[in-house]
Tab-separated table of C-alpha atoms in Angstrom:
chain	number	residue	atom	x	y	z
A	969	UNK	CA	-12.103	-8.794	15.894
A	970	UNK	CA	-11.198	-11.667	13.006
A	971	UNK	CA	-7.243	-12.893	13.490
A	972	UNK	CA	-5.215	-14.412	10.550
A	973	UNK	CA	-1.659	-15.448	10.913
A	974	UNK	CA	-0.093	-16.043	7.531
A	975	UNK	CA	2.952	-18.748	8.504
A	976	UNK	CA	4.775	-16.275	11.719
A	977	UNK	CA	5.999	-13.402	9.151
A	978	UNK	CA	2.358	-11.408	8.950
A	979	UNK	CA	-0.585	-11.096	10.381
A	980	UNK	CA	-4.074	-10.148	9.062
A	981	UNK	CA	-6.422	-8.763	11.244
A	982	UNK	CA	-10.388	-7.838	10.002
A	983	UNK	CA	-12.974	-5.585	12.215
A	984	UNK	CA	-15.463	-2.944	11.313
A	985	UNK	CA	-14.434	-3.225	7.746
A	986	UNK	CA	-11.026	-2.403	8.333
A	987	UNK	CA	-8.255	-4.830	7.530
A	988	UNK	CA	-4.876	-4.855	9.170
A	989	UNK	CA	-1.827	-6.628	7.632
A	990	UNK	CA	1.242	-6.438	10.025
A	991	UNK	CA	4.972	-7.472	9.124
A	992	UNK	CA	5.955	-9.526	12.060
A	993	UNK	CA	10.106	-10.016	11.633
A	994	UNK	CA	10.766	-7.198	14.428
A	995	UNK	CA	14.153	-8.350	14.805
A	996	UNK	CA	15.614	-7.872	11.327
A	997	UNK	CA	13.612	-4.734	10.907
A	998	UNK	CA	10.875	-6.905	9.384
A	999	UNK	CA	13.163	-7.753	6.235
A	1000	UNK	CA	12.272	-9.825	3.372
A	1001	UNK	CA	12.806	-13.415	3.111
A	1002	UNK	CA	11.206	-15.959	1.832
A	1003	UNK	CA	8.684	-16.562	4.546
A	1004	UNK	CA	8.072	-12.620	4.507
A	1005	UNK	CA	7.098	-12.704	0.831
A	1006	UNK	CA	4.961	-16.031	0.899
A	1007	UNK	CA	3.210	-14.331	3.519
A	1008	UNK	CA	2.560	-11.046	2.195
A	1009	UNK	CA	1.526	-12.784	-1.256
A	1010	UNK	CA	-1.313	-15.053	0.964
A	1011	UNK	CA	-2.131	-11.560	3.021
A	1012	UNK	CA	-3.023	-9.790	-0.370
A	1013	UNK	CA	-5.143	-12.739	-1.615
A	1014	UNK	CA	-6.945	-13.082	1.298
A	1015	UNK	CA	-7.652	-9.497	1.281
A	1016	UNK	CA	-9.519	-10.260	-1.979
A	1017	UNK	CA	-11.677	-12.607	0.000
A	1018	UNK	CA	-13.086	-10.179	3.054
A	1019	UNK	CA	-16.688	-9.540	2.732
A	1020	UNK	CA	-17.219	-6.161	3.753
A	1021	UNK	CA	-13.497	-4.722	3.457
A	1022	UNK	CA	-13.559	-0.921	2.854
A	1023	UNK	CA	-9.948	-0.279	3.295
A	1024	UNK	CA	-6.698	-1.618	4.601
A	1025	UNK	CA	-3.743	-0.607	7.028
A	1026	UNK	CA	-0.304	-1.682	6.137
A	1027	UNK	CA	2.249	-1.697	9.301
A	1028	UNK	CA	5.430	-3.335	10.348
A	1029	UNK	CA	6.222	-4.356	13.623
A	1030	UNK	CA	8.940	-3.048	16.085
A	1031	UNK	CA	11.208	-0.198	15.011
A	1032	UNK	CA	11.076	-0.717	11.568
A	1033	UNK	CA	8.024	-0.837	8.802
A	1034	UNK	CA	10.417	-2.963	6.141
A	1035	UNK	CA	14.065	-2.937	5.775
A	1036	UNK	CA	13.673	-3.930	2.559
A	1037	UNK	CA	15.175	-7.583	0.838
A	1038	UNK	CA	16.842	-9.758	3.299
A	1039	UNK	CA	19.844	-10.663	1.055
A	1040	UNK	CA	21.614	-12.824	3.270
A	1041	UNK	CA	18.104	-14.858	3.703
A	1042	UNK	CA	17.369	-14.933	-0.003
A	1043	UNK	CA	20.316	-16.146	-0.928
A	1044	UNK	CA	19.815	-19.099	1.323
A	1045	UNK	CA	17.750	-20.801	-2.154
A	1046	UNK	CA	19.300	-19.522	-4.714
A	1047	UNK	CA	17.326	-22.452	-7.006
A	1048	UNK	CA	14.136	-19.992	-5.778
A	1049	UNK	CA	15.394	-16.819	-7.227
A	1050	UNK	CA	14.366	-17.069	-10.735
A	1051	UNK	CA	10.801	-17.377	-9.411
A	1052	UNK	CA	10.929	-13.838	-8.371
A	1053	UNK	CA	11.111	-13.002	-11.793
A	1054	UNK	CA	7.981	-15.490	-13.383
A	1055	UNK	CA	5.346	-13.146	-14.733
A	1056	UNK	CA	1.602	-14.484	-14.235
A	1057	UNK	CA	-0.922	-14.188	-16.779
A	1058	UNK	CA	-1.165	-10.451	-16.221
A	1059	UNK	CA	2.934	-10.067	-16.489
A	1060	UNK	CA	3.302	-9.241	-13.115
A	1061	UNK	CA	5.804	-11.414	-11.157
A	1062	UNK	CA	5.851	-12.320	-7.171
A	1063	UNK	CA	8.306	-9.427	-6.386
A	1064	UNK	CA	6.090	-6.992	-8.622
A	1065	UNK	CA	3.014	-8.244	-7.124
A	1066	UNK	CA	4.424	-7.260	-3.281
A	1067	UNK	CA	3.682	-3.570	-4.402
A	1068	UNK	CA	1.178	-3.680	-6.828
A	1069	UNK	CA	-1.091	-6.634	-5.204
A	1070	UNK	CA	-2.612	-4.278	-2.227
A	1071	UNK	CA	-4.673	-2.872	-5.026
A	1072	UNK	CA	-6.434	-5.799	-5.961
A	1073	UNK	CA	-8.066	-5.513	-2.415
A	1074	UNK	CA	-10.025	-2.834	-4.517
A	1075	UNK	CA	-10.672	-0.170	-1.641
A	1076	UNK	CA	-7.917	2.359	-0.059
A	1077	UNK	CA	-4.806	1.338	1.315
A	1078	UNK	CA	-2.955	3.394	3.813
A	1079	UNK	CA	1.051	2.613	5.020
A	1080	UNK	CA	2.613	3.536	8.299
A	1081	UNK	CA	5.655	4.236	7.822
A	1082	UNK	CA	8.734	4.429	10.897
A	1083	UNK	CA	12.023	3.159	11.371
A	1084	UNK	CA	13.731	1.900	8.019
A	1085	UNK	CA	11.810	2.123	4.876
A	1086	UNK	CA	14.428	0.521	2.394
A	1087	UNK	CA	14.822	-1.064	-1.042
A	1088	UNK	CA	11.394	-3.250	-1.207
A	1089	UNK	CA	9.983	-1.876	2.132
A	1090	UNK	CA	9.826	1.887	0.229
A	1091	UNK	CA	9.144	-0.340	-2.850
A	1092	UNK	CA	5.861	-2.037	-0.897
A	1093	UNK	CA	5.034	1.360	0.783
A	1094	UNK	CA	4.413	3.070	-2.911
A	1095	UNK	CA	1.793	0.388	-3.743
A	1096	UNK	CA	-0.174	1.732	-1.110
A	1097	UNK	CA	-2.976	5.001	-1.736
A	1098	UNK	CA	-1.917	6.752	1.332
A	1099	UNK	CA	1.644	6.924	3.303
A	1100	UNK	CA	1.742	8.197	6.481
A	1101	UNK	CA	5.391	8.704	7.678
A	1102	UNK	CA	7.387	9.242	11.672
A	1103	UNK	CA	9.587	12.702	10.526
A	1104	UNK	CA	12.566	10.104	11.862
A	1105	UNK	CA	11.715	7.280	9.241
A	1106	UNK	CA	14.444	6.546	6.856
A	1107	UNK	CA	13.454	6.248	3.240
A	1108	UNK	CA	15.504	4.651	0.774
A	1109	UNK	CA	16.332	2.892	-2.453
A	1110	UNK	CA	18.813	0.868	-1.791
A	1111	UNK	CA	18.789	-1.774	-4.342
A	1112	UNK	CA	21.934	-0.071	-6.168
A	1113	UNK	CA	24.156	-0.667	-3.183
A	1114	UNK	CA	23.799	-4.728	-4.300
A	1115	UNK	CA	24.085	-3.951	-7.949
A	1116	UNK	CA	20.391	-3.954	-9.046
A	1117	UNK	CA	17.779	-1.452	-9.957
A	1118	UNK	CA	14.261	-0.978	-8.162
A	1119	UNK	CA	11.953	-3.563	-10.057
A	1120	UNK	CA	9.031	-4.049	-7.516
A	1121	UNK	CA	6.628	-2.723	-9.808
A	1122	UNK	CA	8.168	1.197	-9.102
A	1123	UNK	CA	7.577	2.114	-12.692
A	1124	UNK	CA	3.975	2.134	-12.181
A	1125	UNK	CA	2.938	3.145	-8.398
A	1126	UNK	CA	5.484	5.976	-8.322
A	1127	UNK	CA	4.421	7.585	-11.365
A	1128	UNK	CA	3.239	10.544	-10.373
A	1129	UNK	CA	6.388	10.680	-8.637
A	1130	UNK	CA	9.088	13.569	-10.404
A	1131	UNK	CA	11.480	11.388	-12.258
A	1132	UNK	CA	14.454	13.631	-11.189
A	1133	UNK	CA	13.536	12.385	-7.606
A	1134	UNK	CA	13.509	8.897	-8.184
A	1135	UNK	CA	16.833	8.742	-10.426
A	1136	UNK	CA	18.656	10.408	-7.853
A	1137	UNK	CA	17.386	8.130	-5.233
A	1138	UNK	CA	17.900	5.257	-7.515
A	1139	UNK	CA	21.305	6.150	-8.507
A	1140	UNK	CA	22.888	6.918	-5.128
A	1141	UNK	CA	21.035	4.966	-2.201
A	1142	UNK	CA	20.665	8.190	-0.241
A	1143	UNK	CA	18.557	8.290	2.573
A	1144	UNK	CA	16.130	10.774	3.691
A	1145	UNK	CA	14.028	11.505	6.741
A	1146	UNK	CA	9.741	11.545	6.444
A	1147	UNK	CA	9.913	15.226	6.066
A	1148	UNK	CA	12.214	15.524	2.900
A	1149	UNK	CA	10.156	12.429	1.827
A	1150	UNK	CA	6.798	14.536	2.275
A	1151	UNK	CA	8.771	17.604	0.165
A	1152	UNK	CA	9.435	14.910	-2.624
A	1153	UNK	CA	5.837	13.558	-2.929
A	1154	UNK	CA	7.095	10.413	-1.496
A	1155	UNK	CA	5.218	10.585	1.577
A	1156	UNK	CA	1.535	11.759	1.875
A	1157	UNK	CA	1.527	13.188	5.433
A	1158	UNK	CA	3.957	12.885	8.744
A	1159	UNK	CA	2.575	11.718	11.935
A	1160	UNK	CA	4.338	10.997	15.185
A	1161	UNK	CA	2.311	7.803	15.539
A	1162	UNK	CA	1.378	7.045	12.367
A	1163	UNK	CA	0.388	3.774	12.782
A	1164	UNK	CA	-2.426	5.209	14.732
A	1165	UNK	CA	-3.232	8.015	11.871
A	1166	UNK	CA	-3.283	5.545	9.663
A	1167	UNK	CA	-6.089	3.809	11.446
A	1168	UNK	CA	-7.809	6.933	11.986
A	1169	UNK	CA	-7.821	7.468	8.057
A	1170	UNK	CA	-9.206	3.818	7.318
A	1171	UNK	CA	-11.922	4.245	10.131
A	1172	UNK	CA	-13.193	7.499	8.600
A	1173	UNK	CA	-12.659	5.916	4.724
A	1174	UNK	CA	-14.810	2.826	6.286
A	1175	UNK	CA	-17.683	5.295	7.289
A	1176	UNK	CA	-18.208	6.651	4.066
A	1177	UNK	CA	-20.084	5.421	1.275
A	1178	UNK	CA	-17.904	2.440	-0.115
A	1179	UNK	CA	-19.477	3.039	-3.865
A	1180	UNK	CA	-18.168	6.521	-3.844
A	1181	UNK	CA	-15.358	5.663	-2.294
A	1182	UNK	CA	-14.263	3.122	-5.037
A	1183	UNK	CA	-15.636	5.766	-8.095
A	1184	UNK	CA	-13.143	7.912	-6.508
A	1185	UNK	CA	-10.601	5.641	-6.374
A	1186	UNK	CA	-11.168	4.525	-9.722
A	1187	UNK	CA	-11.291	8.078	-10.977
A	1188	UNK	CA	-7.733	9.140	-9.425
A	1189	UNK	CA	-6.223	5.835	-10.681
A	1190	UNK	CA	-7.519	5.783	-14.419
A	1191	UNK	CA	-7.511	9.510	-15.509
A	1192	UNK	CA	-3.695	10.158	-15.838
A	1193	UNK	CA	-3.358	8.156	-18.321
A	1194	UNK	CA	-6.434	9.443	-20.565
A	1195	UNK	CA	-7.084	13.035	-22.682
A	1196	UNK	CA	-9.088	15.184	-21.227
A	1197	UNK	CA	-12.506	14.741	-22.939
A	1198	UNK	CA	-11.803	11.128	-21.714
A	1199	UNK	CA	-11.091	12.056	-18.062
A	1200	UNK	CA	-13.943	14.340	-18.201
A	1201	UNK	CA	-16.326	11.489	-19.908
A	1202	UNK	CA	-14.662	9.231	-16.579
A	1203	UNK	CA	-15.890	11.752	-14.276
A	1204	UNK	CA	-19.754	12.133	-15.332
A	1205	UNK	CA	-20.015	8.358	-16.130
A	1206	UNK	CA	-18.508	7.740	-12.503
A	1207	UNK	CA	-20.911	10.584	-10.694
A	1208	UNK	CA	-23.875	9.159	-12.920
A	1209	UNK	CA	-23.851	5.654	-11.727
A	1210	UNK	CA	-23.421	7.725	-7.296
A	1211	UNK	CA	-26.362	9.477	-7.574
A	1212	UNK	CA	-29.665	8.722	-6.883
A	1213	UNK	CA	-28.382	5.570	-6.019
A	1214	UNK	CA	-29.355	4.231	-2.561
A	1215	UNK	CA	-26.236	5.104	-0.836
A	1216	UNK	CA	-25.854	8.489	-1.713
A	1217	UNK	CA	-29.443	8.751	-0.605
A	1218	UNK	CA	-28.283	7.302	2.846
A	1219	UNK	CA	-25.447	9.955	3.116
A	1220	UNK	CA	-27.743	12.809	1.914
A	1221	UNK	CA	-30.543	11.533	4.533
A	1222	UNK	CA	-27.806	11.217	7.575
A	1223	UNK	CA	-26.708	14.759	6.384
A	1224	UNK	CA	-29.898	16.031	6.681
A	1225	UNK	CA	-30.708	14.201	9.742
A	1226	UNK	CA	-27.151	14.883	12.056
A	1227	UNK	CA	-26.918	11.879	12.288
A	1228	UNK	CA	-23.925	9.200	10.758
A	1229	UNK	CA	-24.870	7.176	7.662
A	1230	UNK	CA	-25.267	3.276	7.682
A	1231	UNK	CA	-24.017	1.517	4.825
A	1232	UNK	CA	-24.888	-2.107	5.187
């Protein structure tokens, strides 16, 4: 297993085509201070450089996934605050990248949620493709209690969540448990051990054709913004790039021979 540590806040491990990014500020419920922000951005960049990456698990050490911005720690460097809203050439600023940056890895990202999943922590989780939560996890958009709004790309990452649900949560800061999060479409599934289930999902994804996984991910990412005719054309184009290819033939052969496929 390959292990990399980005400051003392974020650890990345990589084995069997699966990377795990772990938030490591357990005593503070993995609250986001400057070092954590820098570490997460560095880890996101590192994911784009890993050869053979097929899935990512995102988790938090200790009692919580992430309690959001540690406002007291952030305010120790007020001169850095404007940098959080400075957009890059793609129009994405650093706090938005904390959520959107997982998509740059180009592979499915599964977040394991437990304990406090507040504010920026929930917004980071919304940047993942799949969210597995403990039934007793506590989820909330707490920005309103600080007099601000959720601004970590939530207008993009939560576009498939009902707008009235988002309005209520953003306006009130109300806390949800995992079960209500599931009912409202914020959480994908519940588990008593979210990290273990996230690892199982990641391992299953990593065992499938990487090209097929990537094509399905592209389809579900792009299709919602297209008219029906273009959606159907996108499906056909992506499928055409898979049929008869080396990975597709290996998948068929493995199925017919009753063995696990091998995708080098």
